[in-house]
mmCIF file of C-alpha atoms in Angstrom:
data_model
loop_
_atom_site.group_PDB
_atom_site.id
_atom_site.type_symbol
_atom_site.label_atom_id
_atom_site.label_comp_id
_atom_site.label_asym_id
_atom_site.label_seq_id
_atom_site.Cartn_x
_atom_site.Cartn_y
_atom_site.Cartn_z
ATOM 1 C CA MET A 1 -66.560 71.261 -35.803
ATOM 2 C CA ASN A 2 -64.735 74.557 -33.778
ATOM 3 C CA LEU A 3 -62.969 76.631 -36.572
ATOM 4 C CA TYR A 4 -59.873 75.663 -35.380
ATOM 5 C CA THR A 5 -60.683 72.365 -36.796
ATOM 6 C CA MET A 6 -61.614 73.657 -39.683
ATOM 7 C CA ARG A 7 -58.521 75.042 -40.375
ATOM 8 C CA THR A 8 -56.445 72.008 -39.192
ATOM 9 C CA GLY A 9 -57.631 69.160 -39.921
ATOM 10 C CA TYR A 10 -57.054 67.710 -36.058
ATOM 11 C CA VAL A 11 -57.796 68.249 -33.172
ATOM 12 C CA ALA A 12 -55.329 67.491 -29.634
ATOM 13 C CA PRO A 13 -57.617 65.691 -27.385
ATOM 14 C CA GLU A 14 -57.253 67.586 -23.662
ATOM 15 C CA HIS A 15 -56.444 65.230 -21.871
ATOM 16 C CA LEU A 16 -53.058 64.653 -23.334
ATOM 17 C CA SER A 17 -51.567 65.037 -19.638
ATOM 18 C CA GLY A 18 -48.007 65.381 -19.128
ATOM 19 C CA TYR A 19 -47.167 66.833 -22.174
ATOM 20 C CA ASP A 20 -45.776 70.675 -23.035
ATOM 21 C CA PHE A 21 -46.848 72.546 -25.772
ATOM 22 C CA THR A 22 -44.823 75.710 -24.871
ATOM 23 C CA THR A 23 -42.167 76.083 -26.754
ATOM 24 C CA ARG A 24 -39.029 76.628 -24.002
ATOM 25 C CA CYS A 25 -35.789 77.820 -24.878
ATOM 26 C CA ASP A 26 -33.000 74.493 -24.357
ATOM 27 C CA GLY A 27 -30.360 77.224 -22.998
ATOM 28 C CA CYS A 28 -32.530 78.688 -20.443
ATOM 29 C CA ASP A 29 -35.446 76.892 -20.228
ATOM 30 C CA ARG A 30 -37.883 79.471 -21.024
ATOM 31 C CA ASP A 31 -40.678 79.689 -22.654
ATOM 32 C CA MET A 32 -40.355 81.155 -25.805
ATOM 33 C CA GLY A 33 -43.652 82.198 -27.145
ATOM 34 C CA GLU A 34 -43.597 83.349 -30.835
ATOM 35 C CA PHE A 35 -39.799 85.185 -30.245
ATOM 36 C CA ARG A 36 -37.236 82.159 -30.785
ATOM 37 C CA TYR A 37 -34.302 81.824 -32.666
ATOM 38 C CA ILE A 38 -33.465 78.528 -34.670
ATOM 39 C CA ASP A 39 -36.108 77.195 -32.954
ATOM 40 C CA ARG A 40 -33.954 75.578 -29.797
ATOM 41 C CA TYR A 41 -33.297 79.441 -28.268
ATOM 42 C CA CYS A 42 -34.044 82.606 -27.472
ATOM 43 C CA GLY A 43 -32.772 86.110 -28.011
ATOM 44 C CA GLU A 44 -29.975 85.617 -24.348
ATOM 45 C CA CYS A 45 -28.756 82.902 -25.350
ATOM 46 C CA PHE A 46 -29.266 82.076 -29.033
ATOM 47 C CA ILE A 47 -26.599 85.209 -28.863
ATOM 48 C CA LEU A 48 -24.902 83.316 -26.009
ATOM 49 C CA HIS A 49 -24.871 79.912 -28.375
ATOM 50 C CA ARG A 50 -23.373 81.398 -31.045
ATOM 51 C CA LEU A 51 -20.340 82.680 -29.171
ATOM 52 C CA ARG A 52 -19.904 79.553 -27.618
ATOM 53 C CA GLU A 53 -19.455 78.015 -31.356
ATOM 54 C CA PHE A 54 -17.213 81.308 -32.262
ATOM 55 C CA LYS A 55 -15.328 80.465 -29.432
ATOM 56 C CA GLN A 56 -15.039 76.328 -29.314
ATOM 57 C CA ARG A 57 -14.403 76.664 -33.310
ATOM 58 C CA LEU A 58 -11.657 78.755 -32.767
ATOM 59 C CA LEU A 59 -9.918 76.556 -29.758
ATOM 60 C CA THR A 60 -10.229 73.009 -31.956
ATOM 61 C CA GLU A 61 -9.163 75.262 -35.398
ATOM 62 C CA HIS A 62 -6.262 77.420 -33.888
ATOM 63 C CA PRO A 63 -5.178 76.489 -30.695
ATOM 64 C CA PHE A 64 -2.325 78.513 -28.820
ATOM 65 C CA ARG A 65 -0.733 76.417 -26.019
ATOM 66 C CA ALA A 66 0.188 79.566 -22.887
ATOM 67 C CA ASN A 67 3.667 78.112 -20.747
ATOM 68 C CA ASP A 68 1.431 76.394 -18.207
ATOM 69 C CA GLY A 69 -0.384 74.536 -20.928
ATOM 70 C CA HIS A 70 -3.801 76.453 -21.432
ATOM 71 C CA ILE A 71 -5.328 75.368 -24.505
ATOM 72 C CA LEU A 72 -6.567 78.971 -25.756
ATOM 73 C CA ARG A 73 -8.217 81.345 -28.569
ATOM 74 C CA SER A 74 -5.331 83.636 -30.296
ATOM 75 C CA SER A 75 -1.919 85.242 -28.695
ATOM 76 C CA ASP A 76 -3.493 88.150 -26.910
ATOM 77 C CA GLU A 77 -5.161 85.835 -24.448
ATOM 78 C CA VAL A 78 -2.125 83.465 -23.921
ATOM 79 C CA ARG A 79 0.185 86.657 -22.885
ATOM 80 C CA ILE A 80 -2.592 86.937 -20.688
ATOM 81 C CA ASP A 81 -2.293 83.367 -19.136
ATOM 82 C CA ASP A 82 1.107 83.149 -18.969
ATOM 83 C CA TRP A 83 1.252 86.724 -17.197
ATOM 84 C CA PHE A 84 -0.987 85.370 -14.707
ATOM 85 C CA TYR A 85 1.305 82.561 -14.874
ATOM 86 C CA HIS A 86 4.589 84.402 -14.251
ATOM 87 C CA ASN A 87 2.326 86.631 -11.122
ATOM 88 C CA GLY A 88 1.841 83.504 -9.538
ATOM 89 C CA ILE A 89 -1.684 84.120 -9.915
ATOM 90 C CA GLN A 90 -4.013 80.936 -9.396
ATOM 91 C CA HIS A 91 -6.337 80.672 -12.076
ATOM 92 C CA GLU A 92 -8.356 78.328 -13.965
ATOM 93 C CA VAL A 93 -9.769 78.784 -18.033
ATOM 94 C CA GLU A 94 -12.924 78.351 -19.026
ATOM 95 C CA ARG A 95 -14.566 78.032 -16.312
ATOM 96 C CA ARG A 96 -18.832 78.046 -16.296
ATOM 97 C CA VAL A 97 -20.463 81.018 -14.420
ATOM 98 C CA PRO A 98 -23.474 80.340 -12.045
ATOM 99 C CA VAL A 99 -25.788 83.557 -13.910
ATOM 100 C CA SER A 100 -28.860 82.240 -13.972
ATOM 101 C CA ASN A 101 -29.301 78.557 -15.525
ATOM 102 C CA ARG A 102 -27.176 79.553 -18.658
ATOM 103 C CA LEU A 103 -24.595 77.667 -19.759
ATOM 104 C CA MET A 104 -21.897 80.309 -19.615
ATOM 105 C CA TYR A 105 -18.003 80.814 -19.363
ATOM 106 C CA CYS A 106 -15.894 82.937 -18.404
ATOM 107 C CA ASP A 107 -12.619 83.044 -19.810
ATOM 108 C CA TRP A 108 -10.695 83.553 -16.003
ATOM 109 C CA TYR A 109 -11.286 82.389 -12.759
ATOM 110 C CA LEU A 110 -9.110 83.842 -10.100
ATOM 111 C CA PRO A 111 -10.047 81.535 -6.928
ATOM 112 C CA GLN A 112 -8.112 83.323 -4.494
ATOM 113 C CA TRP A 113 -10.317 86.836 -4.860
ATOM 114 C CA ASP A 114 -13.338 84.884 -6.597
ATOM 115 C CA ILE A 115 -13.124 87.603 -9.095
ATOM 116 C CA TYR A 116 -14.578 86.733 -13.770
ATOM 117 C CA VAL A 117 -12.130 88.034 -16.569
ATOM 118 C CA GLU A 118 -13.766 88.165 -19.107
ATOM 119 C CA TYR A 119 -11.117 89.668 -22.740
ATOM 120 C CA TRP A 120 -13.806 91.473 -25.046
ATOM 121 C CA GLY A 121 -11.019 91.052 -28.355
ATOM 122 C CA LEU A 122 -13.180 91.798 -30.812
ATOM 123 C CA THR A 123 -15.015 95.450 -30.689
ATOM 124 C CA ASN A 124 -15.232 95.706 -34.244
ATOM 125 C CA GLU A 125 -18.125 92.668 -34.172
ATOM 126 C CA GLU A 126 -21.755 94.116 -33.705
ATOM 127 C CA TRP A 127 -22.545 90.826 -31.824
ATOM 128 C CA TYR A 128 -19.548 90.365 -29.839
ATOM 129 C CA ARG A 129 -20.369 93.898 -28.904
ATOM 130 C CA GLU A 130 -24.220 92.960 -27.832
ATOM 131 C CA ALA A 131 -22.566 89.684 -26.567
ATOM 132 C CA ARG A 132 -21.221 91.710 -24.011
ATOM 133 C CA ARG A 133 -23.657 93.634 -22.708
ATOM 134 C CA VAL A 134 -25.562 90.479 -22.662
ATOM 135 C CA ARG A 135 -22.960 88.443 -19.871
ATOM 136 C CA GLU A 136 -21.808 91.975 -18.397
ATOM 137 C CA ARG A 137 -25.782 92.218 -16.975
ATOM 138 C CA LEU A 138 -25.570 88.402 -16.211
ATOM 139 C CA TYR A 139 -22.582 88.569 -14.285
ATOM 140 C CA ARG A 140 -24.797 92.170 -12.693
ATOM 141 C CA GLN A 141 -27.662 90.269 -11.894
ATOM 142 C CA ALA A 142 -25.069 87.279 -10.348
ATOM 143 C CA HIS A 143 -23.281 89.334 -8.329
ATOM 144 C CA LEU A 144 -19.906 88.211 -9.401
ATOM 145 C CA ASP A 145 -17.153 90.388 -9.213
ATOM 146 C CA LEU A 146 -15.862 90.979 -13.682
ATOM 147 C CA ARG A 147 -13.112 91.765 -15.013
ATOM 148 C CA GLY A 148 -12.438 93.401 -18.122
ATOM 149 C CA ILE A 149 -9.757 93.325 -20.528
ATOM 150 C CA GLU A 150 -9.697 94.811 -23.646
ATOM 151 C CA PRO A 151 -7.470 94.619 -26.689
ATOM 152 C CA GLU A 152 -5.219 98.209 -25.870
ATOM 153 C CA ASP A 153 -4.895 97.296 -22.254
#
């Protein structure tokens, strides 16, 4: 009997083919090793997951409607969406962003120019600033054109 068997009392048969003994991230499917959040996400995907949950909660608890019918999360987002609408700028809300293998959505996508737009509204929250840094890096890595809008803009 080896030390592992004595410590755990269990022996995993080596012939279990097809079974993945690694812990993989639910967001990007990378091997997480020992570093993971809530046993589901790597660090970056956890930040993106938390931001998605926050935005979804805002959307369901306090929906705002723009003039073109888009459902948004804040009066600031409504003003931005209405500006696009009244200036004849074709735009999509919450379009999936093609970045690595992560689940990420932009605030707006402008298909005429292939531009992604993010409104950075919670600049006083540290977790949100971290999410912004992650998102901006993912946009850069994917060579996507990102334009950010600040609350003071």
